[in-house]
Short mmCIF file of C-alpha atoms and ligand atoms in Angstrom, two decimals:
data_model
loop_
_atom_site.label_atom_id
_atom_site.label_comp_id
_atom_site.label_asym_id
_atom_site.label_seq_id
_atom_site.Cartn_x
_atom_site.Cartn_y
_atom_site.Cartn_z
CA MET A 259 33.27 -2.92 32.13
CA THR A 260 33.55 -6.57 31.24
CA ASN A 261 30.49 -8.80 31.48
CA LYS A 262 28.30 -5.78 31.75
CA LYS A 263 25.15 -5.90 29.68
CA VAL A 264 25.40 -3.66 26.65
CA ARG A 265 23.10 -0.68 27.04
CA VAL A 266 23.25 2.29 24.72
CA ARG A 267 21.24 5.43 24.45
CA PHE A 268 20.31 7.93 21.82
CA ALA A 269 19.80 11.21 23.60
CA PRO A 270 18.53 13.97 21.33
CA SER A 271 17.60 17.43 22.48
CA PRO A 272 14.15 18.32 21.17
CA THR A 273 15.25 21.52 19.43
CA GLY A 274 13.74 20.88 16.00
CA ALA A 275 13.84 18.25 13.30
CA LEU A 276 16.36 15.47 13.77
CA HIS A 277 19.35 15.99 11.50
CA ILE A 278 20.36 13.08 9.28
CA GLY A 279 23.68 12.91 11.18
CA GLY A 280 21.71 12.25 14.34
CA VAL A 281 19.82 9.51 12.55
CA ARG A 282 23.12 7.88 11.67
CA THR A 283 24.27 8.12 15.31
CA ALA A 284 21.07 6.42 16.43
CA LEU A 285 21.46 3.75 13.75
CA TYR A 286 25.01 2.89 14.85
CA ASN A 287 23.85 2.67 18.45
CA TYR A 288 21.04 0.38 17.37
CA LEU A 289 23.25 -1.88 15.25
CA PHE A 290 25.80 -2.17 18.03
CA ALA A 291 23.21 -2.87 20.72
CA LYS A 292 21.34 -5.48 18.71
CA GLN A 293 24.53 -7.24 17.71
CA GLN A 294 25.57 -7.46 21.34
CA GLY A 295 22.16 -8.55 22.54
CA GLY A 296 21.87 -5.25 24.38
CA ASP A 297 19.29 -2.56 25.00
CA MET A 298 18.74 0.74 23.27
CA ILE A 299 17.25 3.71 25.08
CA LEU A 300 15.62 6.86 23.74
CA ARG A 301 16.20 9.65 26.21
CA ILE A 302 14.97 13.17 25.60
CA GLU A 303 17.44 15.79 26.80
CA ASP A 304 15.16 18.75 27.29
CA THR A 305 16.97 20.63 30.04
CA ASP A 306 17.53 23.71 27.89
CA SER A 307 14.11 25.32 28.08
CA GLN A 308 15.28 28.18 25.81
CA ARG A 309 15.77 25.82 22.92
CA PHE A 310 12.77 23.54 23.44
CA VAL A 311 10.63 23.17 20.33
CA PRO A 312 7.13 21.68 20.57
CA GLY A 313 6.58 18.73 18.28
CA ALA A 314 10.24 17.81 18.05
CA GLU A 315 9.94 14.78 20.34
CA ALA A 316 6.99 13.36 18.43
CA TYR A 317 8.89 13.95 15.21
CA ILE A 318 11.88 11.99 16.50
CA VAL A 319 9.72 9.06 17.56
CA GLU A 320 7.94 9.00 14.21
CA ALA A 321 11.20 9.15 12.29
CA PHE A 322 12.56 6.07 14.04
CA GLU A 323 9.33 4.20 13.56
CA TRP A 324 9.55 4.90 9.85
CA LEU A 325 13.18 3.81 9.69
CA GLY A 326 12.63 0.59 11.63
CA ILE A 327 15.00 1.57 14.46
CA LYS A 328 13.39 0.12 17.56
CA PHE A 329 14.01 1.14 21.14
CA ASP A 330 13.79 -1.15 24.13
CA GLU A 331 13.23 1.71 26.54
CA GLY A 332 12.42 5.35 26.22
CA VAL A 333 9.95 8.19 26.34
CA HIS A 334 7.57 6.45 23.97
CA VAL A 335 7.84 2.88 25.26
CA GLY A 336 8.59 3.29 28.96
CA GLY A 337 10.97 1.06 30.91
CA LYS A 338 12.19 0.54 34.41
CA TYR A 339 14.91 3.22 34.35
CA GLY A 340 12.47 6.04 33.63
CA PRO A 341 11.38 8.74 33.44
CA TYR A 342 13.19 9.15 30.14
CA ARG A 343 12.56 12.86 29.74
CA GLN A 344 15.17 14.87 31.64
CA SER A 345 12.78 17.65 32.59
CA GLU A 346 10.98 15.01 34.68
CA ARG A 347 14.13 14.09 36.60
CA ARG A 348 14.91 17.38 38.37
CA ASP A 349 15.01 15.93 41.88
CA ILE A 350 17.40 13.21 40.84
CA TYR A 351 19.92 15.71 39.50
CA LYS A 352 19.61 17.97 42.52
CA THR A 353 20.92 15.20 44.79
CA TYR A 354 24.13 14.98 42.79
CA VAL A 355 24.54 18.74 42.54
CA ASP A 356 24.39 18.86 46.33
CA GLN A 357 26.85 15.99 46.60
CA LEU A 358 29.39 17.74 44.37
CA LEU A 359 28.98 20.95 46.37
CA SER A 360 29.45 19.30 49.73
CA ASP A 361 32.47 17.38 48.45
CA GLY A 362 34.05 20.66 47.33
CA LEU A 363 34.15 19.51 43.72
CA ALA A 364 31.78 22.21 42.55
CA TYR A 365 30.90 25.70 43.73
CA MET A 366 28.12 28.25 43.50
CA ALA A 367 28.70 31.29 41.32
CA PHE A 368 26.65 34.47 41.56
CA ASP A 369 28.22 36.52 38.79
CA THR A 370 25.55 38.28 36.77
CA PRO A 371 25.71 38.32 32.97
CA ALA A 372 26.82 41.95 33.16
CA GLU A 373 29.65 41.09 35.56
CA LEU A 374 30.79 38.31 33.27
CA ASP A 375 30.79 40.72 30.34
CA VAL A 376 33.08 43.07 32.25
CA GLN A 377 35.57 40.24 32.76
CA ARG A 378 35.33 39.18 29.13
CA ALA A 379 36.12 42.70 28.05
CA ALA A 380 39.01 43.02 30.50
CA ILE A 381 40.69 39.66 30.06
CA LEU A 382 41.70 38.33 26.66
CA ASN A 383 40.10 34.90 26.00
CA PHE A 384 38.46 35.00 29.40
CA GLN A 385 37.63 31.56 30.71
CA TYR A 386 35.95 30.88 34.06
CA ASP A 387 38.59 28.59 35.51
CA ALA A 388 41.37 28.24 38.08
CA SER A 389 43.12 31.32 36.70
CA THR A 390 40.11 33.60 37.12
CA ARG A 391 37.65 32.10 39.56
CA MET A 392 39.26 33.64 42.63
CA GLN A 393 38.46 37.08 41.21
CA MET A 394 34.79 36.25 40.73
CA ARG A 395 31.73 36.26 42.96
CA ASN A 396 31.32 32.67 44.02
CA SER A 397 31.27 30.41 47.04
CA LEU A 398 35.06 30.12 46.84
CA THR A 399 35.54 33.85 47.33
CA LEU A 400 32.50 34.68 49.48
CA SER A 401 32.00 33.61 53.06
CA THR A 402 29.47 30.95 53.97
CA GLU A 403 27.31 33.66 55.51
CA GLU A 404 27.47 35.82 52.41
CA VAL A 405 26.49 32.89 50.23
CA ALA A 406 23.58 32.00 52.49
CA ALA A 407 22.41 35.62 52.49
CA LEU A 408 22.54 35.83 48.67
CA VAL A 409 20.52 32.64 48.32
CA ALA A 410 18.03 33.73 50.98
CA ALA A 411 17.56 37.02 49.15
CA GLY A 412 16.58 35.08 46.06
CA ASN A 413 19.71 35.77 44.00
CA GLN A 414 20.11 33.42 41.06
CA TYR A 415 23.24 31.35 40.90
CA VAL A 416 24.82 28.60 38.88
CA VAL A 417 26.82 25.65 40.10
CA ARG A 418 30.17 25.21 38.37
CA ILE A 419 32.49 22.24 38.34
CA LYS A 420 35.84 23.00 39.98
CA ILE A 421 38.56 21.85 37.65
CA GLU A 422 42.18 21.73 38.76
CA PRO A 423 44.57 22.92 36.09
CA ASN A 424 47.34 21.03 34.35
CA GLU A 425 46.13 17.51 34.65
CA ASP A 426 46.11 15.14 31.69
CA ILE A 427 42.71 13.59 31.24
CA VAL A 428 42.55 10.46 29.13
CA VAL A 429 39.51 9.59 27.06
CA ASN A 430 39.64 6.03 25.80
CA ASP A 431 37.71 6.05 22.58
CA LEU A 432 36.80 2.85 20.77
CA ILE A 433 37.26 4.53 17.39
CA ARG A 434 40.03 7.03 18.11
CA GLY A 435 42.05 5.20 20.72
CA LYS A 436 43.54 7.15 23.61
CA VAL A 437 42.77 10.88 23.35
CA VAL A 438 44.52 13.06 25.93
CA PHE A 439 43.28 16.48 26.99
CA ASN A 440 44.96 18.83 29.42
CA SER A 441 42.55 20.21 31.97
CA LEU A 442 43.89 23.70 31.21
CA VAL A 443 41.70 23.77 28.12
CA LEU A 444 38.59 23.13 30.18
CA ASP A 445 36.60 25.84 31.88
CA ASP A 446 34.57 25.46 35.05
CA LYS A 447 31.44 24.47 33.16
CA VAL A 448 28.03 25.26 34.53
CA LEU A 449 26.36 22.10 35.85
CA TYR A 450 23.18 23.56 37.27
CA LYS A 451 21.13 26.75 37.07
CA SER A 452 19.03 27.89 39.98
CA ALA A 453 16.91 30.03 37.66
CA ASP A 454 15.14 27.04 36.11
CA GLN A 455 16.22 24.51 38.73
CA LEU A 456 17.62 22.32 36.04
CA PRO A 457 21.03 20.83 35.41
CA THR A 458 22.86 21.52 32.18
CA TYR A 459 23.48 18.87 29.56
CA HIS A 460 26.83 17.83 31.04
CA LEU A 461 25.58 16.88 34.46
CA ALA A 462 22.24 15.46 33.39
CA ASN A 463 23.93 13.35 30.75
CA ILE A 464 26.42 11.79 33.18
CA VAL A 465 23.85 11.20 35.92
CA ASP A 466 21.46 9.55 33.52
CA ASP A 467 24.07 7.45 31.76
CA HIS A 468 25.13 6.21 35.18
CA LEU A 469 21.67 5.56 36.58
CA MET A 470 20.44 4.01 33.35
CA GLU A 471 23.49 1.74 33.38
CA VAL A 472 24.65 2.83 29.96
CA SER A 473 27.65 0.75 28.90
CA HIS A 474 28.62 2.54 25.69
CA VAL A 475 28.26 6.17 24.72
CA ILE A 476 28.24 6.28 20.92
CA ARG A 477 27.76 9.81 19.65
CA GLY A 478 28.91 12.40 17.14
CA GLU A 479 32.45 13.73 17.03
CA GLU A 480 31.20 17.16 18.04
CA TRP A 481 30.92 15.83 21.60
CA LEU A 482 34.53 14.70 21.85
CA PRO A 483 35.67 18.04 23.39
CA SER A 484 33.13 17.47 26.19
CA ALA A 485 34.41 13.97 26.92
CA PRO A 486 37.25 14.97 29.31
CA LEU A 487 34.75 16.95 31.37
CA HIS A 488 32.54 13.89 31.42
CA VAL A 489 35.43 11.70 32.54
CA LEU A 490 36.08 14.12 35.40
CA LEU A 491 32.43 14.11 36.39
CA TYR A 492 32.39 10.31 36.60
CA ARG A 493 35.40 10.56 38.89
CA PHE A 494 33.96 13.39 41.01
CA LEU A 495 30.71 11.48 41.46
CA GLY A 496 32.57 8.32 42.42
CA TRP A 497 31.46 6.36 39.40
CA GLU A 498 34.78 5.82 37.65
CA ASP A 499 34.45 2.04 37.84
CA THR A 500 31.26 1.98 35.85
CA MET A 501 32.16 4.69 33.38
CA PRO A 502 30.83 3.76 29.94
CA SER A 503 33.08 3.24 26.94
CA PHE A 504 33.13 6.09 24.47
CA ALA A 505 32.95 6.02 20.70
CA HIS A 506 32.87 9.33 18.84
CA LEU A 507 31.63 8.93 15.27
CA PRO A 508 33.11 10.84 12.34
CA LEU A 509 31.33 13.93 11.10
CA LEU A 510 29.15 13.92 8.02
CA LEU A 511 30.79 16.31 5.58
CA LYS A 512 29.43 18.44 2.75
CA PRO A 513 29.11 16.59 -0.58
CA ASP A 514 31.42 19.22 -2.08
CA GLY A 515 34.24 21.07 -0.41
CA ASN A 516 35.10 20.92 3.27
CA GLY A 517 33.15 21.26 6.46
CA LYS A 518 30.21 19.81 8.22
CA LEU A 519 27.06 18.93 6.30
CA SER A 520 24.42 21.57 6.96
CA LYS A 521 20.82 22.18 6.07
CA ARG A 522 22.03 24.89 3.71
CA ASP A 523 23.97 22.30 1.70
CA GLY A 524 20.75 20.37 1.26
CA ASP A 525 18.87 23.47 0.12
CA ARG A 526 21.69 24.46 -2.19
CA LEU A 527 22.17 21.04 -3.79
CA GLY A 528 18.58 19.86 -3.58
CA PHE A 529 18.47 17.04 -1.06
CA PRO A 530 16.85 16.61 2.35
CA VAL A 531 18.89 16.59 5.55
CA PHE A 532 15.97 15.38 7.66
CA PRO A 533 14.36 11.93 7.71
CA LEU A 534 10.80 13.31 7.59
CA GLN A 535 9.40 16.56 6.38
CA TRP A 536 9.42 19.16 9.13
CA THR A 537 7.31 22.25 9.57
CA ASP A 538 8.91 24.79 11.87
CA PRO A 539 6.20 25.65 14.41
CA LYS A 540 7.38 29.27 14.68
CA THR A 541 8.01 30.23 11.08
CA ASN A 542 5.92 27.56 9.34
CA ASP A 543 8.93 26.97 7.11
CA ILE A 544 8.85 23.51 5.59
CA SER A 545 12.00 21.43 5.30
CA SER A 546 11.92 18.41 3.03
CA GLY A 547 12.31 14.88 4.30
CA TYR A 548 13.60 11.61 2.90
CA ARG A 549 10.23 9.96 3.43
CA GLU A 550 8.25 12.61 1.56
CA ASN A 551 10.88 12.71 -1.18
CA GLY A 552 10.12 9.10 -1.99
CA TYR A 553 12.91 7.25 -0.25
CA LEU A 554 12.36 3.78 1.07
CA PRO A 555 13.39 3.52 4.73
CA GLU A 556 15.59 0.50 3.97
CA ALA A 557 17.51 2.54 1.42
CA VAL A 558 18.08 5.40 3.87
CA VAL A 559 19.29 2.97 6.54
CA ASN A 560 21.66 1.23 4.13
CA PHE A 561 22.99 4.54 2.79
CA LEU A 562 23.62 5.96 6.28
CA ALA A 563 25.18 2.75 7.56
CA LEU A 564 27.99 3.11 5.04
CA LEU A 565 28.67 6.77 5.81
CA GLY A 566 31.45 6.33 8.33
CA TRP A 567 31.53 2.56 8.58
CA ASN A 568 33.26 0.29 6.10
CA PRO A 569 32.42 -3.41 6.03
CA GLY A 570 35.83 -4.20 4.53
CA THR A 571 34.29 -5.97 1.53
CA GLU A 572 32.80 -4.87 -1.77
CA LYS A 573 29.30 -5.61 -0.54
CA GLU A 574 27.06 -2.55 -0.51
CA ILE A 575 23.51 -3.77 -0.13
CA PHE A 576 22.77 -4.70 3.47
CA SER A 577 19.45 -5.43 5.10
CA MET A 578 19.02 -4.30 8.71
CA GLU A 579 19.63 -7.90 9.80
CA GLU A 580 22.86 -8.07 7.82
CA LEU A 581 23.99 -4.73 9.20
CA ILE A 582 23.39 -5.95 12.73
CA LYS A 583 25.54 -9.01 12.02
CA THR A 584 28.35 -7.15 10.25
CA PHE A 585 28.62 -3.76 11.95
CA SER A 586 31.60 -3.01 14.12
CA LEU A 587 32.86 0.13 15.83
CA GLU A 588 36.43 -0.90 14.97
CA ARG A 589 35.63 -0.44 11.31
CA CYS A 590 34.24 3.06 11.79
CA SER A 591 36.52 5.71 10.39
CA LYS A 592 38.13 8.52 12.35
CA SER A 593 37.89 11.00 9.52
CA GLY A 594 34.71 12.61 8.28
CA ALA A 595 32.45 10.94 5.73
CA LYS A 596 31.45 12.88 2.64
CA PHE A 597 27.70 12.96 2.26
CA ASP A 598 27.43 11.54 -1.25
CA TYR A 599 23.83 12.32 -2.05
CA GLU A 600 23.95 10.70 -5.49
CA LYS A 601 24.88 7.47 -3.76
CA GLY A 602 21.72 7.87 -1.70
CA LYS A 603 19.69 7.93 -4.91
CA TRP A 604 21.56 4.89 -6.14
CA PHE A 605 20.60 3.02 -2.98
CA ASN A 606 16.98 3.94 -3.48
CA HIS A 607 17.14 2.64 -7.03
CA GLN A 608 18.56 -0.64 -5.74
CA TYR A 609 15.84 -0.96 -3.12
CA ILE A 610 13.10 -0.21 -5.65
CA GLN A 611 14.41 -3.19 -7.62
CA LEU A 612 14.31 -5.34 -4.50
CA GLN A 613 10.64 -4.60 -3.89
CA SER A 614 8.20 -7.17 -5.16
CA ASN A 615 5.89 -6.00 -7.93
CA ALA A 616 2.99 -6.18 -5.51
CA GLU A 617 4.78 -4.02 -2.92
CA LEU A 618 5.70 -1.50 -5.55
CA ALA A 619 2.18 -1.50 -6.99
CA THR A 620 0.84 -0.70 -3.53
CA LEU A 621 3.22 2.25 -3.25
CA PHE A 622 2.23 3.40 -6.73
CA LEU A 623 -1.54 3.25 -6.19
CA PRO A 624 -1.70 6.67 -4.49
CA VAL A 625 0.12 8.20 -7.46
CA LEU A 626 -2.43 6.62 -9.79
CA ALA A 627 -5.29 7.82 -7.65
CA GLU A 628 -3.89 11.34 -7.71
CA LYS A 629 -3.90 11.16 -11.51
CA GLY A 630 -7.48 9.93 -11.48
CA VAL A 631 -6.56 6.51 -12.80
CA GLU A 632 -8.28 3.33 -11.73
CA ALA A 633 -6.72 0.07 -12.80
CA PRO A 634 -6.86 -3.56 -11.71
CA PHE A 635 -4.15 -4.33 -9.16
CA GLU A 636 -2.82 -7.16 -11.30
CA MET A 637 -2.28 -4.83 -14.19
CA VAL A 638 -0.42 -2.35 -11.97
CA GLU A 639 1.80 -5.21 -10.83
CA GLN A 640 2.62 -6.12 -14.41
CA VAL A 641 3.43 -2.52 -15.20
CA MET A 642 5.76 -2.37 -12.20
CA ALA A 643 7.65 -5.39 -13.48
CA LEU A 644 8.19 -3.66 -16.81
CA THR A 645 9.15 -0.20 -15.56
CA LYS A 646 10.83 -0.40 -12.18
CA GLU A 647 14.35 -0.81 -13.52
CA ARG A 648 14.04 2.63 -15.09
CA VAL A 649 13.40 4.56 -11.90
CA SER A 650 14.99 5.50 -8.60
CA PHE A 651 11.78 6.77 -6.99
CA VAL A 652 8.17 5.62 -6.97
CA LYS A 653 6.99 9.00 -8.18
CA GLU A 654 9.15 8.66 -11.30
CA LEU A 655 7.10 5.63 -12.27
CA TRP A 656 4.29 7.80 -13.59
CA ASP A 657 6.59 9.23 -16.25
CA GLN A 658 7.64 5.75 -17.27
CA ALA A 659 4.25 4.11 -17.06
CA SER A 660 1.45 6.61 -17.64
CA PHE A 661 0.80 5.38 -21.20
CA PHE A 662 -0.19 1.97 -19.87
CA PHE A 663 -3.15 3.59 -18.19
CA VAL A 664 -3.91 6.55 -20.41
CA ALA A 665 -3.86 6.28 -24.20
CA PRO A 666 -1.80 8.94 -25.95
CA THR A 667 -3.85 11.92 -27.07
CA SER A 668 -1.01 13.49 -28.96
CA TYR A 669 2.08 12.21 -30.69
CA ASP A 670 5.63 13.39 -30.37
CA GLU A 671 5.99 15.72 -33.32
CA LYS A 672 9.63 15.16 -34.09
CA MET A 673 9.25 11.44 -34.00
CA ALA A 674 6.08 11.47 -36.05
CA LYS A 675 7.77 13.55 -38.71
CA LYS A 676 10.72 11.25 -38.87
CA ARG A 677 9.08 7.86 -38.38
CA TRP A 678 5.52 8.13 -39.64
CA LYS A 679 5.94 7.34 -43.34
CA GLU A 680 3.53 7.55 -46.20
CA ASN A 681 2.76 3.83 -45.90
CA SER A 682 2.66 3.69 -42.08
CA ALA A 683 -1.12 3.95 -41.87
CA ALA A 684 -1.59 1.10 -44.36
CA LEU A 685 0.96 -1.08 -42.61
CA LEU A 686 -0.58 -0.51 -39.19
CA ALA A 687 -4.02 -1.25 -40.58
CA GLU A 688 -2.68 -4.54 -41.85
CA LEU A 689 -1.04 -5.15 -38.46
CA ALA A 690 -4.38 -4.46 -36.76
CA THR A 691 -6.08 -7.07 -38.88
CA LEU A 692 -3.41 -9.56 -37.96
CA LEU A 693 -3.71 -8.79 -34.22
CA GLU A 694 -7.45 -9.05 -34.34
CA GLY A 695 -7.07 -12.70 -35.27
CA ILE A 696 -4.87 -13.51 -32.27
CA ASP A 697 -6.70 -14.59 -29.14
CA ASP A 698 -3.73 -15.43 -26.95
CA PHE A 699 -2.28 -11.94 -26.48
CA THR A 700 0.91 -12.98 -24.68
CA ALA A 701 4.15 -11.28 -25.73
CA ALA A 702 5.56 -14.56 -27.07
CA ARG A 703 2.56 -15.20 -29.27
CA THR A 704 2.12 -11.70 -30.71
CA GLU A 705 5.84 -11.32 -31.28
CA GLY A 706 6.01 -14.64 -33.08
CA ASP A 707 3.05 -13.94 -35.33
CA ILE A 708 4.09 -10.40 -36.15
CA LYS A 709 7.61 -11.45 -37.06
CA VAL A 710 6.35 -14.22 -39.32
CA TRP A 711 4.06 -11.73 -41.04
CA ILE A 712 6.85 -9.17 -41.53
CA GLU A 713 9.23 -11.76 -42.90
CA ALA A 714 6.66 -13.20 -45.27
CA LYS A 715 5.84 -9.76 -46.65
CA GLU A 716 9.49 -8.69 -46.56
CA TYR A 717 8.55 -5.55 -44.68
CA ASN A 718 10.99 -3.49 -42.65
CA LEU A 719 10.71 -4.59 -39.03
CA GLY A 720 12.20 -1.41 -37.55
CA GLY A 721 9.93 0.89 -39.51
CA ILE A 722 6.77 -0.88 -38.46
CA MET A 723 7.83 -1.19 -34.85
CA THR A 724 8.60 2.51 -34.45
CA ALA A 725 5.25 3.48 -35.99
CA PHE A 726 3.56 0.91 -33.75
CA ARG A 727 5.32 2.32 -30.68
CA LEU A 728 4.29 5.84 -31.64
CA ALA A 729 0.68 4.66 -31.83
CA LEU A 730 0.84 2.90 -28.46
CA VAL A 731 2.96 5.29 -26.40
CA GLY A 732 2.80 8.58 -28.26
CA GLU A 733 6.57 8.82 -28.26
CA GLY A 734 9.70 6.75 -28.65
CA LYS A 735 10.09 5.46 -25.12
CA GLY A 736 8.82 2.51 -23.13
CA PRO A 737 9.59 -1.15 -22.57
CA TYR A 738 9.53 -3.98 -25.09
CA ILE A 739 6.56 -3.42 -27.36
CA PHE A 740 5.09 -6.92 -27.07
CA ASP A 741 5.16 -6.62 -23.30
CA ILE A 742 3.23 -3.37 -23.58
CA ILE A 743 0.45 -4.81 -25.67
CA ALA A 744 0.23 -7.91 -23.47
CA VAL A 745 -0.54 -5.60 -20.54
CA ILE A 746 -2.97 -3.21 -22.22
CA GLY A 747 -4.72 -6.02 -24.12
CA LYS A 748 -6.08 -6.52 -27.58
CA GLU A 749 -8.99 -4.12 -27.54
CA GLU A 750 -6.93 -1.20 -26.30
CA THR A 751 -4.09 -2.01 -28.73
CA LEU A 752 -6.46 -1.96 -31.68
CA ALA A 753 -8.08 1.27 -30.50
CA ARG A 754 -4.69 2.96 -30.23
CA ILE A 755 -3.67 1.83 -33.69
CA GLN A 756 -6.90 3.18 -35.12
CA ARG A 757 -6.52 6.51 -33.35
CA ALA A 758 -2.96 6.94 -34.64
CA ILE A 759 -4.13 6.19 -38.17
CA ASP A 760 -6.89 8.76 -37.86
CA VAL A 761 -4.76 11.47 -36.33
CA LEU A 762 -1.49 11.00 -38.22
CA LYS A 763 -2.87 10.64 -41.74
N1 LIG B 1476 21.64 15.89 23.94
C1 LIG B 1476 22.86 15.70 23.20
C2 LIG B 1476 22.52 15.90 21.74
O1 LIG B 1476 21.63 16.62 21.48
C3 LIG B 1476 23.41 14.32 23.49
C4 LIG B 1476 24.88 14.18 23.25
C5 LIG B 1476 25.35 12.85 23.79
O2 LIG B 1476 25.01 11.84 23.15
O3 LIG B 1476 26.01 12.83 24.82
O4 LIG B 1476 23.12 15.39 20.84
#
């Protein structure tokens, strides 16, 4: 294994939208590969035609493009180890199926589903293995002639791995250490089906990892039980020396309670479990996505990176570059990581703050357009500077900023009752006269002049400011009042004062 170039793969089956746990697996592969100067492959494992879902592959590619996870080789970028879609590699797998058969390490089984059901009913916890296979219809119990006749007659068969019982199989895992399995727990898994002339996941995965010179298999914990079978396959195929290193990542757990994070948890608690929105091609059901829910890809990456990996410091905000530098499999945890959705929102808030005002303004323009608002870009930028700290999502900016673009047409009743005094109209009229005389409408200048005026007249600062805010915003919220008027300008400020006086008499 030493001195071998690091090559990792993310190998999704195109069975629907990519779960957020899969995204994290891909991210860890990417961080590891880039840190080691290695390659990252996107391989589509589409050997299960029953579960194939059109559109899933394109969805996966689009999701990684959005997230900034780049592949060196794969279905969408090509590469010299291709094809990268398993359904296009049938002939390759067939060679190794034949090799295992002729070496006596696998056998053909002709048992029909009905015959298997009979055994399942007769034998408690039936498993197709050394204890049962000699009672079944397979090339171990049938003569060579019988087998040939069955095949010639067009009978379907599967090829099963022949596992010898009672052997300890060691999986060396970079996160979990040495994990030992006894071969008794394994069944003679199906490696190939004549019906569709395709291998199953187990065989295709091993053949491809070998041929694509994969050095590290980093994948979810749910694949750990398959690892001993994979170790055996490497041995049976004569590839033990180049067997990749394994790392099985901890599960993502429900935010509350125990168990694996599921789509239902997302529906129940109101958060997406998919990177992008997904429309099920059969049912037309729509599942929400992080992108459509207003997440920044950097925030999603940062959030996921810390779900199962701990940098060992207090630092929480990591750019992709920093993650690549800092990530290590040794610091990945063995136990599951709670999917703390609120923390995800917190990350998005942090990343909104890290955006420049211009970047944020660009993201906010579509929201403005949707509301029918046209405004100079510079003004939108200024508004972003004043409001971004109050939001976690771009779409929340409208709530915080709409009054900059649209003058209030009504006034918060409660506040008006409480804060709009008998003399408010007169005071605001006086304030309007004062503002009219100021040409430099910067916050510093207006604030200075207004405060001098209030002091000289011995007016109540708070009273005037709340009435002024009501006139400008229509309610009690918003940033510093002098910042607001600097952005909307003198003319608009005076118009809003006048309207409040007229309406709130
Ligand atoms: N096709 C498997 C999946 O859908 C790949 C598992 C592995 O990485 O070995 O997750």
